[in-house]
Amino acid sequence: MPEKKQETFTVTDRRLFTSDGEPRTEAEQKETREPATSPAPAQAATQGAPPPTQEPEMPPVPTASQQQEQADAYRQSSKDLDSRVELSGHSAKDLEMTFERFMASIYMSAMLQLGLMQEQGGQPRIDLIGARQTIDTLSLMQDKTKGNLTRAEETFLQNCLYELRMAYVEVTNALSRPQDPAASAAGIVNPDIAKR
């Protein structure tokens, strides 16, 4: 019986920050980017292992000056839009994004996905997977912003999550019930949803 060679492997630290939370220096980053030694492709084929795949290259990060230039252009464009809004007789303050408006936008998206709201003149469409992902996104935001919200923002977020979770359960339960033949003949897909 042939002897088995003990295989070795190399662990490469690819983190961008040190254990202290400081950014790694370029020298440390270059060290970690060097590929680990692997058996020759012919050896890999004989061992039955697929050849190693290379990670796709990411585009370079914009330089600080490019980012500053882009931010300045964005601010100028926003000022121009605000001026046009003010000239039309409306307040530019109405366009400011607040945490509550952001949450309300996500809430409305989930309600549309649940089929509980629809565009004017349109039919309700149900996208349960999209609704679940939207609700999970709000839940993720609740976890990530814990301790950083005002009492009003926290209450608003909790209410949004409560209402959306309850609506999700109602819609999924209504869709799982057998349909009433009389309602189907009348064109109502599910009478519990149609009542809303």
Tab-separated table of N, CA and C in Angstrom, residues 110-117 123-131 168 171-172 174-175 189-190 193:
chain	number	residue	atom	x	y	z
A	110	ALA	N	-43.215	47.156	1.389
A	110	ALA	CA	-43.673	45.871	1.915
A	110	ALA	C	-45.187	45.725	1.759
A	111	MET	N	-45.933	46.798	1.991
A	111	MET	CA	-47.392	46.732	1.841
A	111	MET	C	-47.766	46.447	0.379
A	112	LEU	N	-47.049	47.056	-0.562
A	112	LEU	CA	-47.277	46.768	-1.982
A	112	LEU	C	-46.962	45.309	-2.275
A	113	GLN	N	-45.854	44.805	-1.726
A	113	GLN	CA	-45.454	43.423	-1.970
A	113	GLN	C	-46.447	42.433	-1.362
A	114	LEU	N	-47.081	42.825	-0.284
A	114	LEU	CA	-48.086	41.956	0.338
A	114	LEU	C	-49.427	42.025	-0.392
A	115	GLY	N	-49.563	42.936	-1.343
A	115	GLY	CA	-50.805	43.074	-2.085
A	115	GLY	C	-51.861	43.852	-1.335
A	116	LEU	N	-51.473	44.518	-0.245
A	116	LEU	CA	-52.434	45.266	0.569
A	116	LEU	C	-52.569	46.706	0.100
A	117	MET	N	-51.733	47.116	-0.810
A	117	MET	CA	-51.817	48.427	-1.456
A	117	MET	C	-51.523	48.179	-2.928
A	123	GLN	N	-53.911	46.593	-10.246
A	123	GLN	CA	-54.349	45.442	-9.466
A	123	GLN	C	-53.297	45.138	-8.403
A	124	PRO	N	-53.729	44.660	-7.240
A	124	PRO	CA	-52.738	44.276	-6.235
A	124	PRO	C	-51.919	43.080	-6.719
A	125	ARG	N	-50.641	43.113	-6.410
A	125	ARG	CA	-49.746	42.000	-6.747
A	125	ARG	C	-49.105	41.520	-5.466
A	126	ILE	N	-49.020	40.227	-5.308
A	126	ILE	CA	-48.431	39.672	-4.094
A	126	ILE	C	-47.062	39.094	-4.422
A	127	ASP	N	-46.072	39.518	-3.660
A	127	ASP	CA	-44.705	39.026	-3.763
A	127	ASP	C	-44.263	38.685	-2.344
A	128	LEU	N	-44.599	37.471	-1.895
A	128	LEU	CA	-44.319	37.097	-0.506
A	128	LEU	C	-42.828	37.048	-0.197
A	129	ILE	N	-42.040	36.580	-1.125
A	129	ILE	CA	-40.593	36.513	-0.878
A	129	ILE	C	-40.031	37.922	-0.762
A	130	GLY	N	-40.430	38.805	-1.663
A	130	GLY	CA	-39.981	40.195	-1.585
A	130	GLY	C	-40.441	40.862	-0.305
A	131	ALA	N	-41.694	40.597	0.098
A	131	ALA	CA	-42.217	41.176	1.338
A	131	ALA	C	-41.428	40.678	2.539
A	168	TYR	N	-48.124	40.153	7.124
A	168	TYR	CA	-47.495	39.017	6.438
A	168	TYR	C	-48.148	37.704	6.872
A	171	VAL	N	-51.710	37.490	5.398
A	171	VAL	CA	-51.727	37.198	3.957
A	171	VAL	C	-51.320	35.757	3.706
A	172	THR	N	-50.250	35.289	4.354
A	172	THR	CA	-49.826	33.902	4.120
A	172	THR	C	-50.879	32.914	4.608
A	174	ALA	N	-54.156	33.527	4.747
A	174	ALA	CA	-55.283	33.638	3.820
A	174	ALA	C	-54.993	32.896	2.517
A	175	LEU	N	-53.764	32.951	2.052
A	175	LEU	CA	-53.422	32.270	0.799
A	175	LEU	C	-53.363	30.761	0.960
A	189	VAL	N	-59.959	36.375	-5.778
A	189	VAL	CA	-58.942	35.345	-5.614
A	189	VAL	C	-58.987	34.788	-4.213
A	190	ASN	N	-59.052	35.634	-3.216
A	190	ASN	CA	-59.145	35.171	-1.833
A	190	ASN	C	-59.969	36.190	-1.073
A	193	ILE	N	-58.317	38.519	1.647
A	193	ILE	CA	-57.479	39.616	1.153
A	193	ILE	C	-58.343	40.705	0.543
